[in-house]
mmCIF file of C-alpha atoms (C1' of nucleotides) in Angstrom:
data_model
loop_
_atom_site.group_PDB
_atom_site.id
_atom_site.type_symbol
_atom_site.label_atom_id
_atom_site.label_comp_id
_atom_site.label_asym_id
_atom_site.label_seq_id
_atom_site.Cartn_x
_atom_site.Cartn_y
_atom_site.Cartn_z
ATOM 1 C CA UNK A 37 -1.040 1.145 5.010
ATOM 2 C CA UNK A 38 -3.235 -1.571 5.836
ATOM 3 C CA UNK A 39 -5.939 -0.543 8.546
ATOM 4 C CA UNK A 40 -5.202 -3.906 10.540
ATOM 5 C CA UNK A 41 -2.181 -1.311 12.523
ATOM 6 C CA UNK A 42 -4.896 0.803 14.054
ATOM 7 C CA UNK A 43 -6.605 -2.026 15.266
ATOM 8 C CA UNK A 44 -2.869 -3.479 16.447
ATOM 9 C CA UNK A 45 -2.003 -0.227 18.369
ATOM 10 C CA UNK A 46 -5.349 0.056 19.994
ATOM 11 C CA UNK A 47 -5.739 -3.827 20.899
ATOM 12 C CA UNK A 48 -2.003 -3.608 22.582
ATOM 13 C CA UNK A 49 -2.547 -0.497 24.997
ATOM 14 C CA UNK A 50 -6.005 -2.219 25.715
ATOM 15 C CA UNK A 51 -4.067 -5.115 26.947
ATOM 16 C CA UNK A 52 -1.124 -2.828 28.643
ATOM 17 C CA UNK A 53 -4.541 -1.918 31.296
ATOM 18 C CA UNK A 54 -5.344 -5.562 32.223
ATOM 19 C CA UNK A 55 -3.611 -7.467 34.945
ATOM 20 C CA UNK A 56 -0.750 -8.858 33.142
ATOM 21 C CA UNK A 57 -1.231 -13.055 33.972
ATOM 22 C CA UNK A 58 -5.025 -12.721 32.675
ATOM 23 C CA UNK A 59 -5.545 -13.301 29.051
ATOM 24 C CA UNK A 60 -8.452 -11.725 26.949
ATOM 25 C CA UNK A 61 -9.651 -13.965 23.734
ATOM 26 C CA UNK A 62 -10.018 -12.209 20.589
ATOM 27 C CA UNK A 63 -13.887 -11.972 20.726
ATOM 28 C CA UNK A 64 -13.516 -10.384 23.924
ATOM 29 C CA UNK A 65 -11.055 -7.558 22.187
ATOM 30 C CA UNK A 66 -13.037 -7.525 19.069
ATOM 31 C CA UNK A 67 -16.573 -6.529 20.414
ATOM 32 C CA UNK A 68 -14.701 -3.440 22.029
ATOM 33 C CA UNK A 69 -14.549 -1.818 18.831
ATOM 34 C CA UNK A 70 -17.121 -3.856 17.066
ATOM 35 C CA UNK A 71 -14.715 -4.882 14.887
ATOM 36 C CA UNK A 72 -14.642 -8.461 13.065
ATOM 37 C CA UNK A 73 -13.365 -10.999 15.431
ATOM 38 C CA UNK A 74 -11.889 -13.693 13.040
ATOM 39 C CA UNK A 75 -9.985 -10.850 11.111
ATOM 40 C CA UNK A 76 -8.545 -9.223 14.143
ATOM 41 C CA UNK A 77 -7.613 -12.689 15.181
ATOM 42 C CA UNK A 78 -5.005 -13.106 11.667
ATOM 43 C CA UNK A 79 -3.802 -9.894 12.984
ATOM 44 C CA UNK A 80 -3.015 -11.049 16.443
ATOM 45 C CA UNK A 81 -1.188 -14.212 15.326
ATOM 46 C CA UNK A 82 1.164 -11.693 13.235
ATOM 47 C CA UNK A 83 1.963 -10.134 16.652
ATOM 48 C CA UNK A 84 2.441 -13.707 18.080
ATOM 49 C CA UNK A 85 5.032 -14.194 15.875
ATOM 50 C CA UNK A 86 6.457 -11.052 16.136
ATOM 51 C CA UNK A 87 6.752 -12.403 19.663
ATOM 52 C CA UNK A 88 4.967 -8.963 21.058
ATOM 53 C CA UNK A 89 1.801 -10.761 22.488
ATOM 54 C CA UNK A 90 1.852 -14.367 23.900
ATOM 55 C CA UNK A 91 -1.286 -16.811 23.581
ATOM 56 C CA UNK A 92 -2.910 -19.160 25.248
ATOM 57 C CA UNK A 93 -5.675 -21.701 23.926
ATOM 58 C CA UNK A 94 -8.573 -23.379 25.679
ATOM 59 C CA UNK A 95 -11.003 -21.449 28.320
ATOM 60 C CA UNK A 96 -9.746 -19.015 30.028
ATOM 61 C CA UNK A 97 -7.311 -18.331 27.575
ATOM 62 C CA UNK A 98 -6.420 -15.402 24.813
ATOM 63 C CA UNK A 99 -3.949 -12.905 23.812
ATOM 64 C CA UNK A 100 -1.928 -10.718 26.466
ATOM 65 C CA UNK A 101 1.547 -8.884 25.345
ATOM 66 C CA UNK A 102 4.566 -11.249 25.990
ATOM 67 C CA UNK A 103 6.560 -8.470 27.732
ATOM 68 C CA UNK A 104 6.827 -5.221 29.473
ATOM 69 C CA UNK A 105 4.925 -2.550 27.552
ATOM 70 C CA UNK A 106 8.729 -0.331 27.645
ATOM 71 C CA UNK A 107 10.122 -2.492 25.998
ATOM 72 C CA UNK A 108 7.315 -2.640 22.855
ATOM 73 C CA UNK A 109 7.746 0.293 20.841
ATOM 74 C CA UNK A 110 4.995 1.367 17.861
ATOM 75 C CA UNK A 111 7.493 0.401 15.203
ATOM 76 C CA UNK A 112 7.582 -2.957 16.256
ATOM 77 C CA UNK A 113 3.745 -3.194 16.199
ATOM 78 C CA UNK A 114 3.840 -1.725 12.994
ATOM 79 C CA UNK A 115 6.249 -3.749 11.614
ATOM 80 C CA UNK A 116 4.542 -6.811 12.647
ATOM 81 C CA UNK A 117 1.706 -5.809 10.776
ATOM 82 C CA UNK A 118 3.185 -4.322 7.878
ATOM 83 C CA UNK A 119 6.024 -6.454 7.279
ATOM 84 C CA UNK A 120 9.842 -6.103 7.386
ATOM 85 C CA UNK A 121 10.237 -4.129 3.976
ATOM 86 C CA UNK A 122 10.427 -0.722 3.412
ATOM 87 C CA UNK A 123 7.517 1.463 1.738
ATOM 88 C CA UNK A 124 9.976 3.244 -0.805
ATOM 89 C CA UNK A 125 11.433 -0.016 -2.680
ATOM 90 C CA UNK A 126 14.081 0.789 -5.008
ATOM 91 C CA UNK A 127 14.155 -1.274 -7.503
ATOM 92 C CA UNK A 128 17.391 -0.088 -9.111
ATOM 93 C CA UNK A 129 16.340 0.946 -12.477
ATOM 94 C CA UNK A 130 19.299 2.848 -12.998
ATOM 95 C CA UNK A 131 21.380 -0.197 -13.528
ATOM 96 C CA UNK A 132 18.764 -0.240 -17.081
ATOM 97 C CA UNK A 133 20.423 3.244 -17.754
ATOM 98 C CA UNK A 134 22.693 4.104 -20.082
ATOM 99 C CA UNK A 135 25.692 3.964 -17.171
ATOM 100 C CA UNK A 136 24.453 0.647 -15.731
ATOM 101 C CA UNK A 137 27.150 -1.299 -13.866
ATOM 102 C CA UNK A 138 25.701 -4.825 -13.097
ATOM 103 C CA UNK A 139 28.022 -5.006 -9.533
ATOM 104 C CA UNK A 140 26.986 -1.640 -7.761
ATOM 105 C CA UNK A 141 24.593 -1.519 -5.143
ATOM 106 C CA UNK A 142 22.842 1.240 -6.620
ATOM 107 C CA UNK A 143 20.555 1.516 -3.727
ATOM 108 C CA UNK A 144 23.150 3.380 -1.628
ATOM 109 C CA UNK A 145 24.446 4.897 -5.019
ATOM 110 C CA UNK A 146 21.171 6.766 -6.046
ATOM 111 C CA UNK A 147 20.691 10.110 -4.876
ATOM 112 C CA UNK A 148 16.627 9.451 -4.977
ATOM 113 C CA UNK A 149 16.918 6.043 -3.302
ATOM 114 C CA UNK A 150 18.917 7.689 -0.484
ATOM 115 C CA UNK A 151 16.743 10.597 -0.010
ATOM 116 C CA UNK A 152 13.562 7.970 0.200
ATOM 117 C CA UNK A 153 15.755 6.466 2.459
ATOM 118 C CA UNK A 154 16.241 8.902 4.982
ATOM 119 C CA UNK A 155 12.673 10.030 5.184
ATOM 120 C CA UNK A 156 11.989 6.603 6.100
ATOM 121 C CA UNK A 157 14.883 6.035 8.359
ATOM 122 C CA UNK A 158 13.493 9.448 10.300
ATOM 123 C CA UNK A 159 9.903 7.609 9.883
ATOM 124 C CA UNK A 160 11.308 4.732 11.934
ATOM 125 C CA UNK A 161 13.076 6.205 14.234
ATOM 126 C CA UNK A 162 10.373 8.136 15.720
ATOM 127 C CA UNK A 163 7.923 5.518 15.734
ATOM 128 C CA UNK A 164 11.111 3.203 17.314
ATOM 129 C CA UNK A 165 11.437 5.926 20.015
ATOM 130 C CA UNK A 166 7.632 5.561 21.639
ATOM 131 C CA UNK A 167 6.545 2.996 23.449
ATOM 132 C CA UNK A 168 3.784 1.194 24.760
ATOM 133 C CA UNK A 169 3.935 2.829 28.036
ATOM 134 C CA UNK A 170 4.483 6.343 26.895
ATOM 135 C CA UNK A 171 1.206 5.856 25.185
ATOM 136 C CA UNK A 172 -0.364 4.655 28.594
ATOM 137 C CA UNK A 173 1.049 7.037 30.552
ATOM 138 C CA UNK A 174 0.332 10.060 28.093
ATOM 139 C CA UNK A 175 -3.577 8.525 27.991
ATOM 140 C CA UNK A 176 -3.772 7.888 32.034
ATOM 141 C CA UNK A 177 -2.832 11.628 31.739
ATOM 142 C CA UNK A 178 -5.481 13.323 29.712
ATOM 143 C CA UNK A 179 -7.998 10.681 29.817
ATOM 144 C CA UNK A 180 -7.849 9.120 33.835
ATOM 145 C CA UNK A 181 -10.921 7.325 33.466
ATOM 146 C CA UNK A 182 -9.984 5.239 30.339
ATOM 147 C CA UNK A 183 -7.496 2.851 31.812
ATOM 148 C CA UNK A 184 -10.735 1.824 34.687
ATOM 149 C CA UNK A 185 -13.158 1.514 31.747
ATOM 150 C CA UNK A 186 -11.064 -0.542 29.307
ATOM 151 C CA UNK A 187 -9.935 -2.992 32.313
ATOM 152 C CA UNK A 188 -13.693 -3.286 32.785
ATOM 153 C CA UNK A 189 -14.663 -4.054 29.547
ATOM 154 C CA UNK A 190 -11.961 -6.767 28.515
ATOM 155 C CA UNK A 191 -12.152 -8.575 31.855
ATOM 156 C CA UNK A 192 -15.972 -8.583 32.828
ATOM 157 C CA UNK A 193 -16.581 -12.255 31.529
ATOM 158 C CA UNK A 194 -19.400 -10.806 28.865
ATOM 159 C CA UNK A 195 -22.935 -12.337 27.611
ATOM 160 C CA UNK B 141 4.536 2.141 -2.057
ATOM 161 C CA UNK B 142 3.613 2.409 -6.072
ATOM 162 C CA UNK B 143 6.858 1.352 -8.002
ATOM 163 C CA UNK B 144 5.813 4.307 -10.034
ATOM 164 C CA UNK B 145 7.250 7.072 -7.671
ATOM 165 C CA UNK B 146 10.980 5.510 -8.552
ATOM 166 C CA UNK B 147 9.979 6.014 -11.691
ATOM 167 C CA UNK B 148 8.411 9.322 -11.752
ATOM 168 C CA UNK B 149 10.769 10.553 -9.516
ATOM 169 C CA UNK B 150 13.790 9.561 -12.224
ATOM 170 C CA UNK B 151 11.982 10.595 -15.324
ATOM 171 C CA UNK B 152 11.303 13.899 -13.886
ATOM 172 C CA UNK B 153 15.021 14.466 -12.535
ATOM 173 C CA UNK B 154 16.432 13.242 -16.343
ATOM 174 C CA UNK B 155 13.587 16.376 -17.666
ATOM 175 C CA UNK B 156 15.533 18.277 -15.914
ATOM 176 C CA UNK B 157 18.742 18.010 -17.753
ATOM 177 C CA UNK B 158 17.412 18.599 -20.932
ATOM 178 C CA UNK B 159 16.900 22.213 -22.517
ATOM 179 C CA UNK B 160 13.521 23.754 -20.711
ATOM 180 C CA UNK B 161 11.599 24.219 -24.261
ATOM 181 C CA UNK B 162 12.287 20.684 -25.484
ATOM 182 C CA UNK B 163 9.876 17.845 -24.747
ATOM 183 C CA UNK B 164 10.579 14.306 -24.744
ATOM 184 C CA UNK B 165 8.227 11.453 -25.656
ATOM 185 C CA UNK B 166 7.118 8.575 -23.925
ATOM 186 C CA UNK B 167 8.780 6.187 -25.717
ATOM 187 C CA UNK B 168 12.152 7.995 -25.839
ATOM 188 C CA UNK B 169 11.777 8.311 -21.854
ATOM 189 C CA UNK B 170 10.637 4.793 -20.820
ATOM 190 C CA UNK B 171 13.586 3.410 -23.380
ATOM 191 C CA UNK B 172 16.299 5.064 -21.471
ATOM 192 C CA UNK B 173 15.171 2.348 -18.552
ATOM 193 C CA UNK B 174 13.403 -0.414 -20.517
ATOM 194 C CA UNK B 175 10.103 0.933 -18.971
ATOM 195 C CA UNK B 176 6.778 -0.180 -20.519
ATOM 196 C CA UNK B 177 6.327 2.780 -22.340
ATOM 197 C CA UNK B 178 2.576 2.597 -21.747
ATOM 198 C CA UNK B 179 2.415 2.604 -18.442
ATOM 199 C CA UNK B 180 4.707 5.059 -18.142
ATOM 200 C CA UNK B 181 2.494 6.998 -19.924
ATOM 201 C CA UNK B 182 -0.421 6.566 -17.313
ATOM 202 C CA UNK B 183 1.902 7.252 -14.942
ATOM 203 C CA UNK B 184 3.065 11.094 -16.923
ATOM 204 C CA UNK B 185 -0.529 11.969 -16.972
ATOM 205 C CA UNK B 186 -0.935 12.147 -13.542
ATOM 206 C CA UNK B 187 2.236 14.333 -13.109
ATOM 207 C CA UNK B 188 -0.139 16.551 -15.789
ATOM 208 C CA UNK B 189 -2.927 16.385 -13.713
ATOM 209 C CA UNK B 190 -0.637 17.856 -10.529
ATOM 210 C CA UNK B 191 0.803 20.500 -12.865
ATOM 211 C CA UNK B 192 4.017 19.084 -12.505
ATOM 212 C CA UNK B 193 4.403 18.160 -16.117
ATOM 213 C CA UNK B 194 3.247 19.467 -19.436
ATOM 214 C CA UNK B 195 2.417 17.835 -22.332
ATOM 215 C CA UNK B 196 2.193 18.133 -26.442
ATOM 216 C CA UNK B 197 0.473 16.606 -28.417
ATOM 217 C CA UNK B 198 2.333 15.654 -32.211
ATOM 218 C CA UNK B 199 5.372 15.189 -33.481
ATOM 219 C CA UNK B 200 7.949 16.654 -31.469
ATOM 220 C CA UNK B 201 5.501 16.459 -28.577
ATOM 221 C CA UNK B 202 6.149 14.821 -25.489
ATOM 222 C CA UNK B 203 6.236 15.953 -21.886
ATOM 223 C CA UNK B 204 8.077 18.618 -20.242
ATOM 224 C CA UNK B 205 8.490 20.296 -16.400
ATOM 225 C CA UNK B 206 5.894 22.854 -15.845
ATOM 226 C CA UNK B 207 8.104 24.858 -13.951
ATOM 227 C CA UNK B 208 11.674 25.187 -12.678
ATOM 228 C CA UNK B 209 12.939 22.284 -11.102
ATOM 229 C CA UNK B 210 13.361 24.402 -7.826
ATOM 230 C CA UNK B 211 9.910 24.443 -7.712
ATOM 231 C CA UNK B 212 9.392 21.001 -7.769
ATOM 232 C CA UNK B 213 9.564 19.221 -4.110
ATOM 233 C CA UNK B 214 9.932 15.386 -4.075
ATOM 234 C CA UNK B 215 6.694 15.650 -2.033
ATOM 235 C CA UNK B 216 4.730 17.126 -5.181
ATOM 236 C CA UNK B 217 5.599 13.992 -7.487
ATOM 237 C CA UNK B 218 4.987 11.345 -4.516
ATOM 238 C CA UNK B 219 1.573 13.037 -3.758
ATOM 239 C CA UNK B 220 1.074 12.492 -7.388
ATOM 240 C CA UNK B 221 1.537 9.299 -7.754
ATOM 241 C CA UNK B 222 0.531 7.910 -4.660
ATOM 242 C CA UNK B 223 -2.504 9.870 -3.889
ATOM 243 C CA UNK B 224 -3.261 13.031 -1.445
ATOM 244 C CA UNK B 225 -4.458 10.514 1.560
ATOM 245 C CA UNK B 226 -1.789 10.155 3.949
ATOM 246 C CA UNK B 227 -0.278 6.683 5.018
ATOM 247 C CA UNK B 228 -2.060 5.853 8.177
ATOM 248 C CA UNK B 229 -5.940 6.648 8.062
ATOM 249 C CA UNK B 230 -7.239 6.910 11.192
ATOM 250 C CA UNK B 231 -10.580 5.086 11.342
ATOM 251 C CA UNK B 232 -11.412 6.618 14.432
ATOM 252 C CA UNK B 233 -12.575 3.442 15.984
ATOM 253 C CA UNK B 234 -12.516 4.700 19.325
ATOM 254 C CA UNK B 235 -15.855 5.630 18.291
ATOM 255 C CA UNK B 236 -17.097 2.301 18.537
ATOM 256 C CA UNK B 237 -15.596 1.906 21.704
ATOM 257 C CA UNK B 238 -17.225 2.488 25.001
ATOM 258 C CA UNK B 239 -16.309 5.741 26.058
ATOM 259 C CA UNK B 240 -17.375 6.813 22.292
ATOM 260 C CA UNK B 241 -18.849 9.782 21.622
ATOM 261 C CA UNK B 242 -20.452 10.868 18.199
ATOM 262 C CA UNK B 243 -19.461 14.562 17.873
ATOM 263 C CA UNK B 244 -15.619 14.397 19.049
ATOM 264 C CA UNK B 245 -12.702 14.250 16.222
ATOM 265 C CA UNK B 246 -11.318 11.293 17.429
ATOM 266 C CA UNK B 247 -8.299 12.388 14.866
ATOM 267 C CA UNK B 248 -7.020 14.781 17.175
ATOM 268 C CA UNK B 249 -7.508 13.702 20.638
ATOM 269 C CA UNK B 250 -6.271 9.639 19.824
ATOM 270 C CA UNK B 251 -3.096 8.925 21.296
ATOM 271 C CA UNK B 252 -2.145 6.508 18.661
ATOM 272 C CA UNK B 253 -3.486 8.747 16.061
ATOM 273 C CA UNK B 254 -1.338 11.744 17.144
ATOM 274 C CA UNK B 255 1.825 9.545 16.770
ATOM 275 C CA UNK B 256 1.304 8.053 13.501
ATOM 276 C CA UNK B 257 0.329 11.940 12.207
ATOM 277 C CA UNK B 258 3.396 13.075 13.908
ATOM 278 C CA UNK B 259 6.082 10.678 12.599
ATOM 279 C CA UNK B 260 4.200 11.205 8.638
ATOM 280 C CA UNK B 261 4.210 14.791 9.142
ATOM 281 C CA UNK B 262 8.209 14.776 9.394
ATOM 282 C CA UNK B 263 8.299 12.646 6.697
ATOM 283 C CA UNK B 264 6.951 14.539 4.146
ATOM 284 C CA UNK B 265 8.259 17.716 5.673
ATOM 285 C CA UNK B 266 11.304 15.883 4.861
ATOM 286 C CA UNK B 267 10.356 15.109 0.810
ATOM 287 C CA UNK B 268 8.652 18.599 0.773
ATOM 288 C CA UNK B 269 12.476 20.280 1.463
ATOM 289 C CA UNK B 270 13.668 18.445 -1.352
ATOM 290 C CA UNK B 271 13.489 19.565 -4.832
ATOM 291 C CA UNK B 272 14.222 18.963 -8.300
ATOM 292 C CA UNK B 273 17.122 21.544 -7.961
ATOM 293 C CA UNK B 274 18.702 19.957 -5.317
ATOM 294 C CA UNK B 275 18.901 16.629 -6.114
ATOM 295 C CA UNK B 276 20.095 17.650 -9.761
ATOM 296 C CA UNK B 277 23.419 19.916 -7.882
ATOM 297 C CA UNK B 278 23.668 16.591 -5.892
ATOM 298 C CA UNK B 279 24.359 14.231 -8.849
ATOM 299 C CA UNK B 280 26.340 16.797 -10.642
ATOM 300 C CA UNK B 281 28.642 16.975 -8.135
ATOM 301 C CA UNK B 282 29.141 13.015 -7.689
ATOM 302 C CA UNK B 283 28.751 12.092 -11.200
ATOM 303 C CA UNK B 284 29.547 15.122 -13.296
ATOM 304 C CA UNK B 285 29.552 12.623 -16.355
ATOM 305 C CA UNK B 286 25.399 11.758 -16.193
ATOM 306 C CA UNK B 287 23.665 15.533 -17.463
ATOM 307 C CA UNK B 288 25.978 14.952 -20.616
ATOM 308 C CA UNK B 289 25.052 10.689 -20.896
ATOM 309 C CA UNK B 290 21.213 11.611 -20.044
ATOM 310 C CA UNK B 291 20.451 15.031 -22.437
ATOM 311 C CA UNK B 292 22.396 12.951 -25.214
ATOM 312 C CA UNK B 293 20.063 10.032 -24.625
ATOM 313 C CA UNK B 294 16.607 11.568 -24.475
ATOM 314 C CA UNK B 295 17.391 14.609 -27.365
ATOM 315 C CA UNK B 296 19.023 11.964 -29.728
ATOM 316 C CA UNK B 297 16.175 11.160 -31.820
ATOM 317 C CA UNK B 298 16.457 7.835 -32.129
ATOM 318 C CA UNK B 299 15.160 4.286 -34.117
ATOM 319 C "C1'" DG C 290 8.770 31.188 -56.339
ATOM 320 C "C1'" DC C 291 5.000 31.526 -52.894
ATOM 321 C "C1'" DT C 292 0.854 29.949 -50.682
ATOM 322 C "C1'" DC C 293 -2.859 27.079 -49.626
ATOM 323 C "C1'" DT C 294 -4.620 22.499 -48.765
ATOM 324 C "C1'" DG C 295 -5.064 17.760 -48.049
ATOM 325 C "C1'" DG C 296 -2.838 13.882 -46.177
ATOM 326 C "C1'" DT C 297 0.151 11.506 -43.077
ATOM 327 C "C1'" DA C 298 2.688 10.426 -39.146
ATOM 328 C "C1'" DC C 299 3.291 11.081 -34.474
ATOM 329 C "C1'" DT C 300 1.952 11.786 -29.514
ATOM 330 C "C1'" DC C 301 -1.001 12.157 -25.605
ATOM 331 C "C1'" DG C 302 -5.295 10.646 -23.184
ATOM 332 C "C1'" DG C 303 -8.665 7.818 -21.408
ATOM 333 C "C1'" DA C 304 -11.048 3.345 -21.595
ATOM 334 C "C1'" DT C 305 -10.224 -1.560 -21.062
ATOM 335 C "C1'" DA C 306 -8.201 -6.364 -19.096
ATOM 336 C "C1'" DA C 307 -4.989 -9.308 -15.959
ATOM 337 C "C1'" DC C 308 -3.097 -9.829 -11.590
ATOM 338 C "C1'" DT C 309 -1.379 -9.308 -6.814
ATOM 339 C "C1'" DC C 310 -2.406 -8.289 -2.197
ATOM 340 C "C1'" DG C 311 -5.337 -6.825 1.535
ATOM 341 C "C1'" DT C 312 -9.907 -8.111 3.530
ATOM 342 C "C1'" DG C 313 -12.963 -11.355 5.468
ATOM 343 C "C1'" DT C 314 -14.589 -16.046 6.914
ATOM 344 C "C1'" DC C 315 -14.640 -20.739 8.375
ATOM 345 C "C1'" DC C 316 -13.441 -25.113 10.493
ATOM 346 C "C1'" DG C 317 -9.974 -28.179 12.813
ATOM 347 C "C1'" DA C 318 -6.152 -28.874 16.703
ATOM 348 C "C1'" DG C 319 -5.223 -28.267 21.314
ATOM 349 C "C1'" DT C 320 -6.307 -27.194 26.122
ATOM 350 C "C1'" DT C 321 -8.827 -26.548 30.298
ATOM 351 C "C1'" DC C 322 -12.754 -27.128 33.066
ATOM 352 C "C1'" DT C 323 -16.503 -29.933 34.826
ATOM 353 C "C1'" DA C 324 -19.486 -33.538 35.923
ATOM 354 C "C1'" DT C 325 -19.784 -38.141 37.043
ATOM 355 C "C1'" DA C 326 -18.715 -42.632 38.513
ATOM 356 C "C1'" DG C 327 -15.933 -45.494 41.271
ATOM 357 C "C1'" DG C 328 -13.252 -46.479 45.383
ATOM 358 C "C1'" DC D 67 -15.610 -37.826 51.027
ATOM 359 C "C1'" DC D 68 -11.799 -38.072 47.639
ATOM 360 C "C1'" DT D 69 -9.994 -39.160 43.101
ATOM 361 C "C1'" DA D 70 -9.706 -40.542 38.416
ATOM 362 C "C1'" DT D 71 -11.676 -40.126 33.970
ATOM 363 C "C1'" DA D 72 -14.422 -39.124 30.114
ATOM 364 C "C1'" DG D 73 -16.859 -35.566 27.997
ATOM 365 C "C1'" DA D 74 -17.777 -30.921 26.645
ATOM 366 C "C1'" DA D 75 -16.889 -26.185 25.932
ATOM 367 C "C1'" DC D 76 -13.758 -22.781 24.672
ATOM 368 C "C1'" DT D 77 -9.765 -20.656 22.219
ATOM 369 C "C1'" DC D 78 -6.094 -20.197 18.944
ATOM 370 C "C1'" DG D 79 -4.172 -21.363 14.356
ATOM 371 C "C1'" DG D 80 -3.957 -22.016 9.664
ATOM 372 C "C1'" DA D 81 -6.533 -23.026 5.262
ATOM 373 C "C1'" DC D 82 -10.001 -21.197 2.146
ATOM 374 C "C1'" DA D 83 -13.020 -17.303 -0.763
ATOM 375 C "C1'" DC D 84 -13.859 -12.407 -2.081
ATOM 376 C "C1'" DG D 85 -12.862 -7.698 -3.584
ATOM 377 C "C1'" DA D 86 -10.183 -3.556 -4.276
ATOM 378 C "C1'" DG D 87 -6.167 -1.415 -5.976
ATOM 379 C "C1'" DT D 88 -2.075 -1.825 -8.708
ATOM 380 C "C1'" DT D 89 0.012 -3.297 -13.039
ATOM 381 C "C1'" DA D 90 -0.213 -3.473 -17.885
ATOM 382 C "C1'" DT D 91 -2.127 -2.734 -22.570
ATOM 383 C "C1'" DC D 92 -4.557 -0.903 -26.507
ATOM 384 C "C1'" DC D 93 -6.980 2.217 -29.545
ATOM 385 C "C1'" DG D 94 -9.085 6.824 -30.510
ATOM 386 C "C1'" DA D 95 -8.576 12.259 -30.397
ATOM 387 C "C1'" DG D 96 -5.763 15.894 -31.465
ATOM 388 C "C1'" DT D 97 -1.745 18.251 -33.478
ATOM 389 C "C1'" DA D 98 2.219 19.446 -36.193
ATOM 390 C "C1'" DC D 99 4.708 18.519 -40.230
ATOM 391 C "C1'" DC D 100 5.123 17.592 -45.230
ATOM 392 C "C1'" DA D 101 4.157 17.087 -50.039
ATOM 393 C "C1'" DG D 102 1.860 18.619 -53.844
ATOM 394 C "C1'" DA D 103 -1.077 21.492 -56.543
ATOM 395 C "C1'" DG D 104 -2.634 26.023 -57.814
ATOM 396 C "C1'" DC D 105 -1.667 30.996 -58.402
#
DNA sequence: GCTCTGGTACTCGGATAACTCGTGTCCGAGTTCTATAGG
DNA sequence: CCTATAGAACTCGGACACGAGTTATCCGAGTACCAGAGC
């Protein structure tokens, strides 16, 4: 799994702590990790157009999430990043096989296919079933002085 | 994912229908799905490697399971293929972050981290209660017709 | 007829290329702010 | 003093290289079988 969904998830509840009409521009987000701003900028316009952040260009502008951090869950963060396709992809070599019938579906058909299947399904749902703000809430939580710090750092108009 | 789990994963359920002391070559395996019988090869040798398979050397050589196919989660063959490392690596870069500190396992105490461990963790406690034996009962059940079709076509010694 | 031996054919195993995708970077399009000149 | 305007600075967005991992292939090492010669 590419390494570009930590920095997703992380970037996200950063922005779930800032006042949500202010924007924060990529280098802002990247030097909180150190990480390479043009590169965590592709990632960002994935989320764009997953329609989970919003942008905005010229001064003053940036990246903040396009709605209310309930409604974003991880899967949808990590299918933004990811992609739409599944990890397991059958690719049906049964219908090669000795019994191969050219008009079955033999991705429902396939005992191993369906087993993949409903690992990942359970996968999914999991990740489908947290959201933005249970991670905030769980972190304000255990950690109370993170959600003051990262506010600081992303809105403090830097060096 | 590595398209050659689906084909691990098939391979070793069709070793399972044929008699426990016979082995069955490469060729004679990737045939019975137009596989490139080299890379399928590659493939085999890392099932060796995990102990899942065995292999001969010779004429009448080939590979074999290592041990009964109850024995044999669908966990053990993915790990094989795909590589111990889990999905998600953590790259801990709360580290970098502000509130970093060098000594702390940022593994365990990240949120984010937690969740993605969580949701893998069910997934491969999901592939790890699935075996050989199982899956084998399954499709002898809905297909009773494919132990016959598959022993014929990997013991039939063929052009 | 039995046994030993050399050869042959067959199979795995690792070393070797081609290629796709993830990683990383850069510059242009668009927008806002500001400073300045004019009324 | 107020307003319009031109310039400049800032930010996102997509286009452009680089490298690692997957995909694919080939040839050598090792082993079992077989044929033939000798006893």
């Amino acid at each position: 799994m590419s390494e570009g969904v930590e920095w997703a998830l992380h970037t996200c509840l950063n922005l779930a702590w800032v006042e949500e009409d202010r924007s924060v521009p990529t280098s802002t987000l990247a030097a909180f990790y150190e990480l390479p701003p043009a590169y965590l900028n592709k990632q960002l316009q994935a989320l764009v157009r997953a329609g989970i952040l919003a942008s905005t260009s010229g001064p003053r502008g940036g990246f903040r999430l396009a709605r209310d951090p309930g409604k974003i869950t991880v899967l949808d963060v990590v299918a933004a990043i990811e992609g739409p396709q599944e990890a397991f992809e059958c690719a049906e070599i049964l219908r090669q096989g000795p019994g191969g019938v050219p008009g079955v579906d033999y991705r429902k058909i396939c005992v191993i296919s369906q087993t993949m299947r409903q690992a990942e399904l359970n996968w999914r749902r999991e990740l489908a079933g947290r959201t933005l703000a249970d991670l905030k809430s769980t972190v304000e939580e255990r950690f109370p002085a993170v959600p003051g710090q990262t506010r600081h750092g992303l809105t403090n108009t830097r060096t």
